[in-house]
Steps between C-alpha positions, in 0.01 A plus 500: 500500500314795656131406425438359886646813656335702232139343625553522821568870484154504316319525809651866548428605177157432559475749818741744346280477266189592725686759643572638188116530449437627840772765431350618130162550725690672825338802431180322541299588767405154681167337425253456768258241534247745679298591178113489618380168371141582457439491147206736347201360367486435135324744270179463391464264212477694177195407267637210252437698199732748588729307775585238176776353738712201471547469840250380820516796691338315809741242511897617704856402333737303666761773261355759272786626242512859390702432150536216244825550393773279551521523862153494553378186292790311658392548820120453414618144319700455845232582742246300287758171498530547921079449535439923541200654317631754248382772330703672251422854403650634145398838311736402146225235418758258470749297716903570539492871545800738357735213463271236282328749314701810416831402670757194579309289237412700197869683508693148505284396164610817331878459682496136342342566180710827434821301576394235185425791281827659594708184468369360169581909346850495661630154643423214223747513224764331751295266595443384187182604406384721206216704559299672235294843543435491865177731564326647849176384583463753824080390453563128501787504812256743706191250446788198596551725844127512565480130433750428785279798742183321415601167557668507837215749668256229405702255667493708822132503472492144444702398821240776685210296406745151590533615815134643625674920468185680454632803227351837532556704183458888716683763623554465895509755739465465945199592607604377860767257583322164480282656143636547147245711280525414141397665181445216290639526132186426385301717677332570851696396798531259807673458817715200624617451826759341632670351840860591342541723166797490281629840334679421171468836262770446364680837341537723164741684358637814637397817328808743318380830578430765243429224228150324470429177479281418196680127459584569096747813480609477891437133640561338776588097486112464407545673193804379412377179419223566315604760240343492144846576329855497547633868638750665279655649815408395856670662804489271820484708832667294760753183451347262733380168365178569388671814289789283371242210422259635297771767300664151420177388312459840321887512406462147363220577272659819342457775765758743589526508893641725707481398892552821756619379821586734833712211675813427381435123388225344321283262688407592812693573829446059554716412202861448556734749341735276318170289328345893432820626327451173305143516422569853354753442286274166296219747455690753361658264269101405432463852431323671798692803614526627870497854641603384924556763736208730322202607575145624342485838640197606256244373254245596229274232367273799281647478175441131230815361726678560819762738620714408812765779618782276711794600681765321712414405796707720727385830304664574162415621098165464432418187203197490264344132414235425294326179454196384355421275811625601870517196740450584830652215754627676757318271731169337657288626827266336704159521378241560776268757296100434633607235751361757728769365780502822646091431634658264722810621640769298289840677472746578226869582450611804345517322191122366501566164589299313773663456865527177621662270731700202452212243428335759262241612759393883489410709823137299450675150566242330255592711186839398371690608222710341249695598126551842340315689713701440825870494570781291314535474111260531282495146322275234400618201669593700819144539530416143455743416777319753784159383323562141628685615810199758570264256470720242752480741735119487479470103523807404670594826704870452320665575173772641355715659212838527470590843346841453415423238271231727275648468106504817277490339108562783232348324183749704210678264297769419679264440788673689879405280772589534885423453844640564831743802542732699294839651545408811543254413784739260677782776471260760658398230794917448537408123411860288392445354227621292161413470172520245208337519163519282172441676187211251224812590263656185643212320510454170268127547453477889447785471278291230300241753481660780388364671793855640715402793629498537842600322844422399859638661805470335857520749795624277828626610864851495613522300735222202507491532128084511464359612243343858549435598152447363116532736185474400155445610153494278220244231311215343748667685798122538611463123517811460642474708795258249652775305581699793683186606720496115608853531571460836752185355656692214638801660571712341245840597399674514255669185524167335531396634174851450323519088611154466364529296176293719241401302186773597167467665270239763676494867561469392918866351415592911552325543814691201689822603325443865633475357826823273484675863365372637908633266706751313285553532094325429197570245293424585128610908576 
């Protein structure tokens, strides 16, 4: 058995690792510690009547957060739990940011809920169950959505008040680099200061030019789950996972989606080709249809619907689509809109997002950055991580993330699931490598539930036989990825994973047989 050499090599992964962070910031210029420390006086108190502020303006942070999204109230909860007084500034009027309230959460209700309605019209009669006049209640499974939303953002605000996180409902913006102006929701404004100040903005969708964003004919993923009916004819611009998420809950409750992608695979450029080919091929037998290697080249949104002209991607005949809903998810930017950065000499990349170093710090050493706004993929729980390392950093001088063990969860039904590398990126990087995968066909427990489709696919090198990448698609691959981002954060291989017992009959029971099929053979395939 591997699993001792595997460990021991752990201790390299951890500063390749580092070095891999150091290298995504080489074109950073180095921070410097000589930033003048003298810190303005604060502004003159505003009268109470109009100041209305939540917030003791006399009184300096320990950490002042810029953002209450999910990056930003973990690190508030964090920073709150090591002793630090926190202030917490927030312009949505409620907690969790894009990903509580118009993102992550509110599209896996519909995902979920769309899946029953879909399965009880087309997958019950097999399984033994008759089903009378099945009828959509879109009404009834929004309000079930905003059930979930309001639930959990009052639980962040609950765990605020648990642990002493004083929450400013405002709009923030620098008015030096120790003092956060903020417009406060309600009215007036106030000023916070702090001895360290944490920028989590967070991001928004990317803009398709030529076509205007009115979030009911062309939406972004805000829109998209909160429309009053179901679209005759939608049009999804981009075949990412947010695209290919929310045109599965459309196409599942009656809509006729088209998705228009310019790469020549469906979901993303960090989903393995094999598991993409895959994921294609269910959701056209689900009914979505798929226009790759295409672009939008031109778009009018004037008339009742919308008309897209498309074309391939390397020039070609000019196509005509219309749709009665366009969804635009060609991507996210960093949003940094009246953060007013640029008043104290903070720097950006080409593509907007903050420049930091490799414990978060800006050029101002005090001001760090975490989440969608700075480098690395823009996802929920990689922003939790750097929100607890960031805030390590502050209290303990040390912390750390490992970025090759970040998983991507694509919520369709069958869930895609991965993390580590792909083939295509270990080809390009001349990495030797093996494969094994198992297909849920062969599994006792899928097969029980009538649920086959899909399979998992372990990515392991040559030689030492560790595991550098995960893949699957197929039922509760998002859950079942945990235990494949343990695996790469210690260093397992495969042959750690396949001569752990997993309990029978489960789904897992594919994952450890996938790894036997690496380094040895599977059993039951």
């Amino acid at each position: 058995m591997r699993g001792l050499a595997a460990l021991t090599r752990h201790t390299s992964l951890l500063g390749t690792c580092s070095k891999q962070r150091t290298l995504t910031l080489a074109s950073v210029r180095p921070v410097t510690h000589s930033t003048a420390s003298s810190r303005p006086s604060i502004a003159p108190l505003l009268p109470s009547r109009i100041r209305r502020s939540y917030a003791t303006e006399a009184e300096e942070k320990d950490l002042v957060i810029i953002g209450g999204g999910v990056g930003g109230y973990v690190a508030a909860i964090k920073a709150g739990q090591e002793g630090l007084k926190v202030a917490c500034i927030e312009k949505r009027g409620v907690l969790g940011g894009t990903c509580l309230n118009v993102g992550c959460i509110p599209s896996k209700s519909l995902l979920n809920n769309s899946a029953l309605y879909h399965q009880i019209l087309h997958d019950t009669k097999n399984r033994g169950i008759e089903c009378g006049d099945v009828k959509l209640n879109l009404a009834q499974m929004m309000k079930a959505k905003d059930t979930s939303v309001q639930g959990l953002t009052k639980g962040v605000e609950f765990l605020f008040k648990k642990n002493n996180v004083e929450y400013i409902k405002g709009t923030g913006a620098f008015a030096d680099p120790n003092t956060v102006k903020v417009n406060l929701v309600e009215g007036g404004e106030t000023h916070v200061r702090g001895r360290n100040i944490l920028i989590a903005t967070g991001s928004e969708s990317t803009p398709f030019p030529g076509l205007t964003i009115d979030e009911k004919k062309v939406i972004t993923s805000t829109g998209a789950i909160a429309l009053s009916e179901v679209p005759k004819k939608m049009v999804v611009i981009g075949g990412g996972i947010i695209g290919l998420e929310m045109g599965s809950v459309w196409s599942r409750l009656g809509s006729d989606v088209t998705v228009v992608e310019f790469l020549g695979q469906i979901g993303g450029p960090g989903m393995d080709a094999e598991i993409s080919k895959q994921t294609q091929k269910i959701l056209t037998k689900q009914g979505m249809k798929f226009k790759l290697n295409t672009k939008v080249t031109n778009g009018d949104d004037s008339g009742e619907g919308v008309k897209l002209s498309v074309e391939a991607a390397k020039g070609g005949k000019e196509e005509q689509l219309e749709a009665d809903v366009v969804l635009v998810a060609i991507g996210r930017r960093a949003y940094t809109q009246g953060l007013g950065f640029e008043n104290i000499g903070l720097e950006v990349d080409e593509r907007g997002r903050f420049v930091i170093d490799q414990e978060y710090r800006t050029k101002i050493p005090h001001i760090r950055v975490i989440g969608d706004c700075t480098f690395g993929p823009m996802l929920a729980h990689k922003a939790e991580e750097e929100a607890v390392a960031a805030v390590e950093f502050i209290t303990k001088s040390y912390g750390h993330v490992n970025y090759n063990a970040i998983p991507s969860v694509m919520y369709t039904h069958p869930e895609v699931a991965w993390v580590g590398q792909n083939e295509l990126e270990l080809k390009a990087q001349g990495v030797k490598y093996k494969t094994g995968s198992f297909p849920f066909s062969a599994n006792s427990r899928a097969k029980t539930n009538l649920d086959t489709d899909g399979m998992v696919k372990f990515i392991a090198d040559a030689e030492t036989d560790r595991i550098l990448g995960i893949h699957i698609i197929g039922p509760n691959a998002g859950e079942m990825i945990a235990e494949g981002t343990l695996a790469i954060e210690y260093g397992a291989s495969t042959e750690d994973v396949g001569r752990t017992s997993h309990a029978h009959p489960t789904l897992a029971e594919a994952f450890k047989e996938a790894a036997m099929a690496t380094y040895s053979k599977a059993i039951h395939y």
